[in-house]
Coordinates of C-alpha atoms in Angstrom, one line a residue:
M1 CA 1.2 -2.2 -9.5
A2 CA 2.8 -4.1 -6.2
E3 CA 3.6 -1.7 -4.5
I4 CA 0.1 -1.8 -2.6
A5 CA 1.4 -4.0 0.6
Q6 CA 2.5 -3.4 4.2
S7 CA 6.2 -4.2 5.3
S8 CA 6.9 -6.3 7.6
S9 CA 9.7 -8.8 8.7
N10 CA 9.9 -12.4 8.1
G11 CA 13.1 -13.2 9.9
R12 CA 15.2 -14.2 7.3
A13 CA 18.4 -13.4 7.0
R14 CA 18.7 -10.3 4.6
P15 CA 21.1 -9.7 1.9
Q16 CA 24.3 -7.6 2.7
P17 CA 24.6 -4.4 0.6
A18 CA 26.5 -4.5 -2.2
R19 CA 30.1 -3.5 -1.7
R20 CA 31.9 -1.1 -3.8
D21 CA 36.1 -0.9 -4.1
G22 CA 36.2 -3.6 -0.7
G23 CA 34.1 -1.0 1.3
A24 CA 30.2 -0.8 2.4
P25 CA 28.3 1.6 0.2
R26 CA 27.3 5.0 1.9
T27 CA 23.9 5.2 3.6
Q28 CA 21.7 7.7 3.0
G29 CA 18.8 9.2 5.0
Q30 CA 16.0 10.7 3.0
P31 CA 17.5 13.0 0.1
S32 CA 15.9 16.3 -0.5
S33 CA 14.0 17.5 -2.8
R34 CA 16.4 19.3 -5.1
N35 CA 18.4 16.1 -5.2
Q36 CA 15.8 13.9 -6.3
E37 CA 14.5 16.3 -8.8
R38 CA 18.1 15.9 -10.4
L39 CA 17.9 12.6 -9.6
I40 CA 15.1 11.9 -11.8
A41 CA 16.0 14.4 -14.5
F42 CA 19.7 12.1 -15.0
L43 CA 17.0 9.3 -15.0
E44 CA 14.9 10.3 -18.0
S45 CA 17.9 11.5 -20.1
P46 CA 18.8 9.2 -22.8
A47 CA 22.6 10.0 -22.3
S48 CA 22.2 8.8 -18.9
Y49 CA 22.7 5.0 -20.2
P50 CA 25.7 2.9 -21.0
H51 CA 23.2 0.9 -24.0
E52 CA 22.0 4.9 -25.4
P53 CA 18.6 4.2 -25.9
A54 CA 17.0 6.4 -28.3
E55 CA 14.5 7.3 -25.7
V56 CA 13.4 7.2 -21.7
C57 CA 9.6 7.0 -20.8
A58 CA 8.9 7.6 -17.2
V59 CA 5.9 6.1 -15.5
Q60 CA 5.4 7.3 -11.9
T61 CA 3.7 5.1 -8.7
H62 CA 3.0 6.6 -5.6
I63 CA 6.2 4.1 -4.6
S64 CA 8.5 4.3 -7.2
W65 CA 9.4 5.8 -10.9
V66 CA 9.9 3.7 -13.6
L67 CA 12.5 4.4 -16.3
I68 CA 11.4 2.8 -19.9
A69 CA 14.8 2.7 -21.6
S70 CA 14.2 0.4 -24.3
P71 CA 15.5 -2.7 -24.1
F72 CA 15.6 -2.4 -20.7
V73 CA 13.6 -0.8 -17.7
F74 CA 14.7 0.4 -14.6
K75 CA 13.0 0.9 -11.5
V76 CA 14.1 3.2 -9.1
K77 CA 12.1 3.3 -5.2
K78 CA 10.8 6.4 -4.2
P79 CA 12.4 7.3 -0.1
V80 CA 9.0 7.1 1.7
N81 CA 7.9 6.1 4.7
L82 CA 4.0 5.0 4.5
V83 CA 1.8 3.1 6.5
F84 CA 2.5 0.0 4.2
L85 CA 6.2 -0.1 3.7
A86 CA 10.1 1.9 4.4
F87 CA 11.9 2.9 1.6
S88 CA 13.0 6.1 3.8
T89 CA 17.0 4.7 3.7
L90 CA 19.2 3.9 1.0
E91 CA 20.1 0.4 2.9
K92 CA 16.3 -0.6 2.8
R93 CA 15.8 0.5 -0.9
H94 CA 18.9 -1.8 -1.6
Y95 CA 17.5 -4.4 0.5
F96 CA 14.3 -4.5 -1.2
C97 CA 15.7 -4.1 -4.9
Q98 CA 17.5 -7.1 -4.2
R99 CA 14.4 -8.7 -2.7
E100 CA 12.4 -7.8 -5.7
I101 CA 15.4 -9.8 -8.1
A102 CA 15.3 -13.0 -5.9
L103 CA 11.5 -13.4 -5.7
N104 CA 10.7 -12.6 -9.0
R105 CA 13.2 -14.8 -10.7
R106 CA 10.7 -17.9 -9.3
L107 CA 8.5 -16.9 -11.8
A108 CA 10.2 -14.7 -14.3
P109 CA 14.4 -15.8 -14.6
E110 CA 14.9 -14.4 -18.0
V111 CA 13.2 -10.9 -16.8
Y112 CA 15.2 -9.3 -13.5
L113 CA 18.6 -9.0 -14.5
E114 CA 20.2 -7.1 -11.4
V115 CA 20.7 -4.4 -9.2
V116 CA 22.2 -1.0 -10.5
P117 CA 23.8 1.2 -8.0
I118 CA 23.8 4.8 -9.0
Y119 CA 26.7 7.0 -7.8
K120 CA 26.9 11.1 -7.6
T121 CA 30.1 12.4 -8.5
T122 CA 31.0 16.3 -8.5
S123 CA 29.5 16.7 -11.6
G124 CA 26.4 15.0 -11.0
F125 CA 25.1 11.1 -11.2
S126 CA 26.9 8.3 -13.0
F127 CA 26.2 4.6 -13.7
N128 CA 29.7 4.1 -13.5
P129 CA 31.7 3.2 -10.2
E130 CA 32.8 6.6 -9.6
G131 CA 31.7 8.8 -6.0
D132 CA 29.5 7.6 -3.7
I133 CA 26.7 5.2 -4.0
V134 CA 23.3 7.4 -3.2
E135 CA 20.6 4.7 -4.9
Y136 CA 20.0 1.9 -6.7
A137 CA 17.6 0.7 -9.3
V138 CA 16.3 -2.7 -10.1
K139 CA 17.3 -3.6 -14.0
M140 CA 14.8 -5.7 -15.9
K141 CA 14.8 -6.7 -19.5
E142 CA 11.9 -4.8 -21.2
L143 CA 8.6 -7.2 -22.3
P144 CA 7.3 -6.6 -25.8
H145 CA 3.9 -4.3 -25.5
G146 CA 0.8 -6.0 -27.3
W147 CA 1.2 -8.9 -25.2
F148 CA 0.1 -8.4 -22.1
L149 CA -3.1 -10.2 -20.7
N150 CA -4.8 -6.6 -20.4
E151 CA -3.7 -5.4 -23.7
L152 CA -4.8 -9.1 -25.2
L153 CA -8.0 -8.9 -23.3
E154 CA -8.9 -5.2 -24.8
K155 CA -8.5 -7.0 -28.6
N156 CA -10.4 -9.9 -27.3
L157 CA -7.9 -12.3 -28.3
V158 CA -8.1 -13.8 -24.0
G159 CA -10.0 -17.3 -24.2
E160 CA -9.6 -20.6 -22.6
K161 CA -6.3 -21.6 -24.4
E162 CA -4.8 -18.1 -22.9
I163 CA -6.4 -18.9 -19.3
N164 CA -5.1 -22.6 -19.4
R165 CA -1.2 -21.4 -20.5
V166 CA -1.5 -19.1 -17.3
I167 CA -2.8 -21.5 -14.9
S168 CA 0.0 -23.9 -15.9
A169 CA 2.6 -21.1 -15.0
L170 CA 0.9 -20.8 -11.7
R171 CA 0.9 -24.8 -11.1
Q172 CA 4.2 -25.1 -11.8
F173 CA 5.0 -22.4 -9.3
Y174 CA 3.1 -23.3 -6.6
Q175 CA 4.5 -26.8 -7.0
A176 CA 7.8 -26.1 -6.7
E177 CA 7.0 -24.0 -3.2
T178 CA 7.4 -26.0 0.2
P179 CA 4.5 -24.8 2.9
T180 CA 6.2 -23.9 6.1
P181 CA 4.6 -23.7 9.9
E182 CA 5.6 -19.8 9.7
I183 CA 4.1 -19.1 6.1
E184 CA 1.0 -21.0 7.2
Q185 CA 0.1 -19.1 10.0
W186 CA -0.6 -16.5 7.7
G187 CA -3.7 -18.7 6.9
T188 CA -5.9 -18.4 9.7
P189 CA -8.4 -16.1 10.3
E190 CA -6.6 -13.9 13.1
K191 CA -3.8 -13.5 10.7
L192 CA -6.2 -12.8 7.8
K193 CA -7.7 -9.8 10.0
I194 CA -4.2 -8.1 10.7
S195 CA -4.5 -7.3 7.0
T196 CA -8.3 -6.8 6.4
D197 CA -8.8 -4.5 9.8
E198 CA -5.7 -2.6 8.5
N199 CA -7.5 -1.8 5.3
F200 CA -11.0 -0.7 6.9
T201 CA -8.8 1.5 9.2
Q202 CA -6.4 3.1 5.9
V203 CA -10.5 3.3 3.8
E204 CA -12.2 5.4 6.9
R205 CA -11.2 8.4 5.4
F206 CA -12.4 8.0 2.1
I207 CA -16.0 7.2 3.3
G208 CA -18.1 9.7 1.6
K209 CA -15.2 10.4 -1.0
T210 CA -14.9 6.9 -2.7
I211 CA -16.9 4.9 -1.0
S212 CA -20.4 4.9 0.7
P213 CA -21.1 4.3 4.5
A214 CA -23.5 1.4 4.0
G215 CA -20.6 -0.2 1.5
F216 CA -18.5 0.4 4.0
E217 CA -19.8 -1.2 6.5
T218 CA -21.3 -4.2 4.6
I219 CA -17.8 -5.3 3.3
R220 CA -16.9 -5.0 7.0
H221 CA -19.5 -6.8 8.8
Y222 CA -19.4 -9.4 5.4
T223 CA -15.6 -10.2 6.3
D224 CA -15.5 -10.4 9.8
Q225 CA -19.2 -12.8 9.4
F226 CA -17.0 -15.0 7.1
Y227 CA -14.3 -15.2 9.5
V228 CA -16.6 -16.5 12.4
V229 CA -18.7 -18.8 10.1
N230 CA -16.3 -20.2 8.2
K231 CA -13.6 -21.4 11.0
N232 CA -13.0 -24.8 9.6
L233 CA -12.8 -24.0 6.2
F234 CA -9.9 -21.7 7.0
R235 CA -8.5 -24.7 8.7
E236 CA -9.2 -27.4 5.9
R237 CA -6.9 -24.9 3.8
I238 CA -4.0 -24.7 6.2
Q239 CA -4.3 -28.7 6.9
Q240 CA -4.6 -29.0 2.8
H241 CA -1.2 -27.2 2.8
R242 CA -2.6 -24.4 0.4
I243 CA -0.8 -21.7 2.3
L244 CA 2.4 -21.2 0.2
D245 CA 4.8 -18.5 -0.8
C246 CA 2.5 -16.9 -3.7
H247 CA 3.0 -14.2 -5.8
G248 CA 0.2 -11.8 -4.0
D249 CA -0.1 -9.2 -6.5
L250 CA -1.3 -10.9 -9.8
H251 CA -3.4 -8.8 -11.9
L252 CA -4.1 -8.5 -15.5
D253 CA -0.9 -6.1 -15.9
H254 CA 1.1 -8.3 -14.4
V255 CA 0.4 -11.2 -17.1
H256 CA 2.9 -11.4 -20.3
L257 CA 1.7 -14.0 -23.1
T258 CA 3.7 -14.0 -26.1
P259 CA 3.0 -17.5 -28.2
D260 CA 6.1 -18.8 -26.5
E261 CA 5.8 -18.1 -23.7
A262 CA 4.4 -17.2 -20.4
T263 CA 5.4 -14.7 -17.9
I264 CA 4.0 -13.5 -14.7
F265 CA 6.4 -10.8 -13.3
D266 CA 6.3 -8.0 -10.3
C267 CA 5.2 -9.7 -7.1
I268 CA 4.7 -8.6 -3.7
K269 CA 8.4 -7.9 -1.9
F270 CA 8.3 -5.8 0.4
N271 CA 5.8 -7.4 3.0
D272 CA 6.1 -11.2 3.4
R273 CA 2.8 -11.6 4.9
F274 CA 1.3 -10.0 1.6
R275 CA 3.0 -13.2 -0.2
F276 CA 2.2 -15.7 2.2
I277 CA -1.4 -16.1 1.4
D278 CA -3.6 -19.1 0.6
I279 CA -3.6 -20.1 -3.3
A280 CA -6.7 -19.1 -3.4
N281 CA -6.6 -15.7 -2.4
D282 CA -3.1 -15.5 -5.3
L283 CA -6.1 -16.6 -7.9
A284 CA -8.9 -14.7 -6.8
F285 CA -6.9 -11.5 -7.5
L286 CA -6.7 -12.6 -11.4
A287 CA -10.3 -13.5 -11.3
M288 CA -11.4 -9.9 -9.8
D289 CA -9.7 -8.0 -12.5
F290 CA -11.4 -9.9 -15.2
D291 CA -14.6 -9.2 -13.7
F292 CA -13.6 -5.4 -13.4
K293 CA -13.2 -5.4 -16.7
G294 CA -16.7 -6.9 -17.8
R295 CA -15.3 -10.2 -18.1
S296 CA -16.6 -12.4 -15.2
D297 CA -17.1 -15.1 -17.8
L298 CA -13.1 -15.5 -18.1
G299 CA -13.0 -15.1 -14.4
N300 CA -14.9 -18.1 -13.6
L301 CA -13.6 -20.1 -16.3
F302 CA -10.0 -19.2 -14.7
L303 CA -10.9 -20.4 -11.7
R304 CA -12.8 -23.6 -12.3
N305 CA -10.0 -24.5 -14.7
A306 CA -7.7 -23.4 -11.6
A307 CA -9.7 -25.7 -9.7
R308 CA -9.7 -28.6 -12.0
E309 CA -5.7 -28.4 -12.6
L310 CA -4.5 -27.8 -8.8
G311 CA -7.0 -30.4 -7.7
D312 CA -8.2 -27.9 -5.1
A313 CA -12.1 -27.4 -5.2
G314 CA -12.2 -25.5 -2.5
V315 CA -10.9 -23.0 -4.0
L316 CA -14.3 -22.2 -5.4
E317 CA -15.9 -22.5 -2.3
I318 CA -13.5 -19.2 -0.7
A319 CA -13.0 -17.5 -4.1
N320 CA -15.6 -14.3 -3.4
F321 CA -14.0 -14.0 0.0
Y322 CA -10.5 -13.1 -1.5
K323 CA -12.2 -11.5 -4.1
C324 CA -14.2 -9.0 -1.7
Y325 CA -10.8 -8.4 -0.4
R326 CA -8.9 -7.8 -3.5
A327 CA -11.5 -5.3 -4.7
F328 CA -11.3 -3.6 -1.4
V329 CA -7.5 -3.4 -1.8
R330 CA -7.4 -1.7 -5.1
G331 CA -10.0 0.5 -4.1
K332 CA -7.8 1.3 -1.2
V333 CA -4.9 1.8 -3.2
D334 CA -6.3 4.3 -6.3
S335 CA -8.3 6.1 -3.3
I336 CA -4.6 6.7 -1.8
Q337 CA -3.2 7.9 -5.3
A338 CA -6.3 10.3 -5.6
S339 CA -5.0 12.3 -2.6
E340 CA -1.9 12.4 -3.3
K341 CA -0.8 15.6 -4.0
E342 CA 1.6 14.5 -7.5
T343 CA -1.2 12.8 -8.4
T344 CA -2.2 14.8 -11.8
N345 CA -5.8 12.5 -12.9
S346 CA -7.0 12.1 -9.4
Q347 CA -10.2 12.3 -10.9
D348 CA -10.0 9.2 -12.7
H349 CA -8.6 7.1 -10.0
E350 CA -11.4 8.1 -7.7
R351 CA -13.9 6.8 -10.2
Q352 CA -12.0 3.8 -10.2
A353 CA -11.8 3.4 -6.8
A354 CA -15.6 4.0 -6.3
R355 CA -15.7 1.1 -8.9
Y356 CA -13.4 -1.2 -6.9
F357 CA -15.7 -0.8 -4.1
R358 CA -19.0 -1.3 -5.7
L359 CA -17.4 -4.6 -7.0
A360 CA -15.7 -5.5 -3.6
L361 CA -19.7 -4.9 -1.9
R362 CA -20.9 -7.2 -4.8
Y363 CA -18.6 -10.2 -3.8
A364 CA -20.0 -9.3 -0.5
T365 CA -23.7 -9.3 -1.2
A366 CA -23.8 -11.4 -4.1
G367 CA -21.0 -13.3 -4.8
S368 CA -20.2 -13.9 -8.9
E369 CA -22.9 -14.9 -9.4
P370 CA -25.7 -13.1 -11.6
L371 CA -28.6 -12.4 -8.8
V372 CA -31.6 -10.9 -9.6
L373 CA -32.7 -8.7 -6.7
V374 CA -36.8 -8.2 -6.0
V375 CA -37.7 -5.2 -4.2
M376 CA -41.7 -6.2 -3.0
G377 CA -44.4 -5.4 -0.9
P378 CA -47.5 -3.4 -0.6
V379 CA -48.0 0.0 -1.7
G380 CA -46.4 2.6 -0.2
T381 CA -43.4 0.9 1.4
G382 CA -41.0 3.0 -0.4
K383 CA -39.9 0.0 -2.8
S384 CA -39.2 2.2 -5.4
T385 CA -37.0 4.9 -3.4
V386 CA -34.9 2.0 -1.6
A387 CA -34.8 0.2 -5.1
K388 CA -33.1 3.2 -6.3
Q389 CA -30.7 3.5 -3.6
L390 CA -29.6 0.0 -4.0
A391 CA -28.9 0.2 -7.2
S392 CA -26.6 3.2 -7.1
E393 CA -24.6 1.5 -4.1
L394 CA -24.5 -2.1 -6.2
D395 CA -24.1 -0.1 -9.6
W396 CA -27.6 -2.5 -11.0
P397 CA -30.1 -1.3 -13.8
V398 CA -33.5 -0.8 -12.0
F399 CA -36.4 -2.4 -14.2
S400 CA -40.0 -1.2 -12.2
S401 CA -43.6 -2.4 -12.9
D402 CA -44.9 1.1 -12.5
E403 CA -42.7 2.5 -15.3
I404 CA -43.2 -0.7 -17.6
R405 CA -47.0 -0.7 -17.1
K406 CA -47.0 2.8 -18.0
T407 CA -45.2 2.7 -21.1
L408 CA -47.0 -0.4 -22.7
A409 CA -50.2 1.7 -21.7
G410 CA -48.4 4.8 -23.6
I411 CA -48.9 7.0 -20.6
P412 CA -46.5 9.3 -19.2
L413 CA -44.0 8.2 -16.4
D414 CA -45.2 11.9 -14.4
Q415 CA -48.5 11.4 -15.0
R416 CA -51.5 9.7 -13.2
T417 CA -53.3 7.3 -15.7
P418 CA -56.8 9.0 -16.4
S419 CA -59.8 7.3 -14.7
D420 CA -61.3 6.1 -17.9
L421 CA -58.3 4.4 -18.4
R422 CA -57.5 3.1 -15.3
T423 CA -59.7 -0.3 -15.3
K424 CA -58.0 -1.8 -19.1
T425 CA -54.4 -0.2 -17.7
Y426 CA -54.7 -2.5 -14.3
S427 CA -56.7 -5.7 -15.5
A428 CA -55.3 -8.9 -14.9
R429 CA -54.5 -9.1 -18.6
M430 CA -52.1 -6.0 -18.4
T431 CA -50.8 -7.0 -15.0
Q432 CA -49.6 -10.7 -16.2
K433 CA -48.5 -8.6 -19.8
T434 CA -46.5 -6.5 -17.3
Y435 CA -44.9 -8.9 -15.1
R436 CA -43.4 -10.8 -17.9
K437 CA -42.2 -8.3 -19.4
L438 CA -40.3 -7.1 -16.3
V439 CA -39.1 -10.4 -15.8
K440 CA -37.7 -10.5 -19.4
N441 CA -36.0 -7.3 -19.2
G442 CA -34.6 -8.2 -15.7
L443 CA -33.2 -11.9 -17.3
S444 CA -31.8 -10.2 -20.4
G445 CA -30.1 -7.2 -18.1
I446 CA -28.1 -10.1 -16.7
S447 CA -27.4 -12.1 -19.9
C448 CA -26.0 -9.0 -21.4
S449 CA -23.9 -8.3 -19.0
Q450 CA -21.8 -12.0 -18.6
G451 CA -19.5 -11.4 -20.8
R452 CA -21.0 -12.7 -24.2
G453 CA -19.4 -11.4 -27.0
P454 CA -16.7 -8.5 -27.5
R455 CA -17.7 -5.6 -25.7
P456 CA -19.8 -6.5 -22.1
L457 CA -22.2 -3.8 -20.9
Q458 CA -21.8 -4.3 -17.5
P459 CA -18.6 -5.1 -15.2
H460 CA -20.5 -7.4 -13.0
N461 CA -24.1 -9.2 -13.3
G462 CA -27.2 -8.4 -11.4
V463 CA -30.3 -6.4 -11.5
I464 CA -32.7 -5.1 -9.2
L465 CA -36.8 -5.3 -10.1
D466 CA -39.3 -3.2 -8.1
A467 CA -42.8 -4.3 -7.9
T468 CA -45.4 -5.1 -5.5
F469 CA -45.5 -9.1 -6.8
S470 CA -48.7 -9.0 -4.8
K471 CA -49.8 -12.1 -5.5
H472 CA -48.2 -15.6 -5.3
A473 CA -48.6 -16.4 -9.2
L474 CA -46.6 -13.6 -10.1
R475 CA -44.1 -14.4 -7.3
E476 CA -44.0 -18.3 -8.9
F477 CA -43.6 -17.2 -12.3
L478 CA -40.5 -15.0 -11.6
R479 CA -39.2 -18.3 -9.5
D480 CA -39.5 -20.3 -12.5
E481 CA -38.1 -18.1 -15.1
C482 CA -35.0 -17.6 -13.1
K483 CA -34.4 -21.7 -12.5
K484 CA -34.7 -21.8 -16.4
A485 CA -32.1 -19.3 -16.7
K486 CA -30.5 -20.6 -14.2
V487 CA -29.8 -17.3 -12.3
P488 CA -30.3 -16.9 -8.4
F489 CA -33.1 -14.8 -7.2
Q490 CA -33.6 -13.0 -3.7
F491 CA -36.7 -11.3 -2.8
V492 CA -37.1 -8.4 -0.4
E493 CA -40.2 -7.4 1.4
L494 CA -40.8 -3.9 2.8
E495 CA -43.1 -3.5 6.0
V496 CA -44.2 -0.9 7.3
D497 CA -47.1 0.5 9.2
P498 CA -50.4 1.1 7.8
N499 CA -51.0 4.4 9.1
E500 CA -47.6 5.3 8.0
I501 CA -48.7 3.9 4.6
K502 CA -51.6 6.6 4.5
K503 CA -49.8 9.0 5.3
R504 CA -47.4 8.5 2.6
L505 CA -50.2 7.6 0.2
K506 CA -52.1 11.4 0.9
G507 CA -48.4 12.9 0.2
R508 CA -48.6 12.0 -3.2
D509 CA -51.6 13.8 -3.8
R510 CA -50.4 16.4 -3.6
K511 CA -47.1 15.3 -5.9
T512 CA -48.3 14.1 -9.2
A513 CA -44.4 13.5 -11.1
K514 CA -44.9 9.7 -10.0
A515 CA -44.5 6.1 -11.6
S516 CA -46.8 4.3 -9.3
D517 CA -50.7 5.7 -9.7
A518 CA -51.8 4.2 -6.3
R519 CA -53.3 6.9 -4.1
F520 CA -54.7 7.5 -0.4
E521 CA -58.4 6.4 -1.7
D522 CA -56.8 3.1 -3.4
F523 CA -55.3 1.7 -0.3
E524 CA -58.2 -0.6 1.1
K525 CA -58.4 -2.1 -2.0
L526 CA -54.7 -2.7 -2.9
N527 CA -53.9 -3.7 0.6
A528 CA -56.7 -6.3 0.8
A529 CA -55.8 -7.8 -2.6
Y530 CA -51.9 -7.9 -1.3
E531 CA -51.0 -11.8 -0.7
P532 CA -48.5 -12.2 2.0
P533 CA -45.4 -14.0 0.5
S534 CA -45.3 -16.8 3.2
E535 CA -44.1 -19.2 0.6
L536 CA -40.9 -17.5 0.5
A537 CA -40.0 -18.0 4.2
P538 CA -37.2 -18.7 5.1
D539 CA -35.4 -17.1 1.9
L540 CA -37.4 -14.3 1.8
I541 CA -35.6 -11.1 3.5
R542 CA -38.2 -8.7 5.2
I543 CA -37.2 -5.0 6.4
S544 CA -39.2 -2.1 7.9
T545 CA -38.7 0.7 5.9
K546 CA -39.8 3.1 9.1
R547 CA -36.6 3.9 9.5
S548 CA -34.8 6.4 7.2
V549 CA -33.9 5.3 3.0
S550 CA -30.1 5.3 4.1
D551 CA -30.7 2.9 6.9
T552 CA -33.1 0.7 5.0
V553 CA -30.8 -0.1 2.3
K554 CA -27.9 -0.6 4.6
A555 CA -30.0 -3.0 6.9
I556 CA -30.7 -4.9 3.2
L557 CA -27.3 -4.5 2.5
L558 CA -26.3 -6.5 5.2
C559 CA -28.8 -9.2 5.3
L560 CA -27.6 -9.8 2.0
A561 CA -23.9 -10.1 3.6
N562 CA -24.9 -12.3 6.3
R563 CA -26.2 -14.7 3.8
Q564 CA -23.5 -14.4 1.7
A565 CA -21.0 -15.0 4.5
V566 CA -22.5 -18.3 5.5
R567 CA -20.6 -21.4 3.6
T568 CA -22.9 -23.5 2.2
D569 CA -21.9 -25.4 -1.3
R570 CA -19.7 -24.7 -4.2
R571 CA -21.6 -22.6 -6.2
A572 CA -19.8 -19.5 -6.2
I573 CA -18.2 -20.0 -9.2
R574 CA -20.8 -21.9 -11.8

């Protein structure tokens, strides 16, 4: 829903409240809970409406009541005063109802009909003009079910034709908007930071609930770094007049595609700065929504085609930044909804919020491309533990060379390889076989997460490989295979003092439930066989694991975010 922004004035003249019987409507403060209950009961009754619908279906958001009374829909704003909006008085609710009509008629003129007053009479509430006006409703034409973009996506009916129809409607919309200095100032990092800083402040109370401490810090670091590193990019976007009065809430639920008409509705109406945005920001929301639904192929197609049709290649350079921002906002909104007393499905909102936050983290650390993240290093550096924690943060699968080796050899994962089988199990031939399987599993895991077919397996792309990669030849093999598959890769080498490694290996002697067979007596041999990955510099990330696992994971994520923030080329959307 569009009800997720914050309230501010744009300095424009506000429409005057509608007049009744030659006079101004009575301005009310916040109505009592009892009156609210009676009003909702009135709105939920089919007998209340002049057109006498057969039934009324009520849908509640955290700031509105939506009443579906076919063939119309009525939306009534809640008398709330939140951090991001103020509907606390009748005058404000009336004003924002009028704004909703005016702004949405830009893209959906046939849908948004009028603002309807609701009166309080001696016998109750009425749509008839008698008594005092106590509320206002936005009256809309109901759009037929089955044609919303999210519904079409569920039925696997969204392809390039549908994507291009949405782009065509947006192109006409953007071309009709005129950039002004007042609008374009909101494309600067200083103005954008107002929104992103507010988001981080509002999400702090959800750390440890719907977002991890490491995820929160990484996304914030990426956002702040992107502003610093890409000042010229933001300046270019303003100079190219890409900052317009946009839709502001462009996601799957707000696009309706029948065979004859493309309708985009429910834009941001109560906060101008959330509409005064880069068109890349607008487009990124819909692309992010495709990614969230497991269709990054469609999200990337949408951005590529939009960039071409709009003559704006720069969209592809900045899209990941705005996708990260959009996913974070959605995570914030679901977190807020989960915490509200009136919410009956709090756990669903919490789970969805966590998914959005993990998606934002993946944009911040890997962008929109699939990524093979290799956690490597000498024995005893904590690779498996770190890899599993990274997988939890990013919601990516982990493939372990130790587990693959034992599986190939027919040895239980929680048992140490018998001494009489070790020579064969750790032979050069078995090692080569193990790493081929490891790389194959990793690339296969990515290919089945890229939206091929009707039911993709993953909401986003990425795998983690947990292995020592102690030989140059093994690392070269992975690099060659990734290049053939056109999949980016990133090596992370874990380092720790040799004495600490020995201490850890001694501890393994007392804990046999380890996939790794390495023990204290193997240290010298394994350490001597390890070939430092000097050929990977400067692209290699080196991290000390002397600190805690959580600190190590956070350090890796921050390094990935630093690299992602750097503007290099237009590879962001393939």
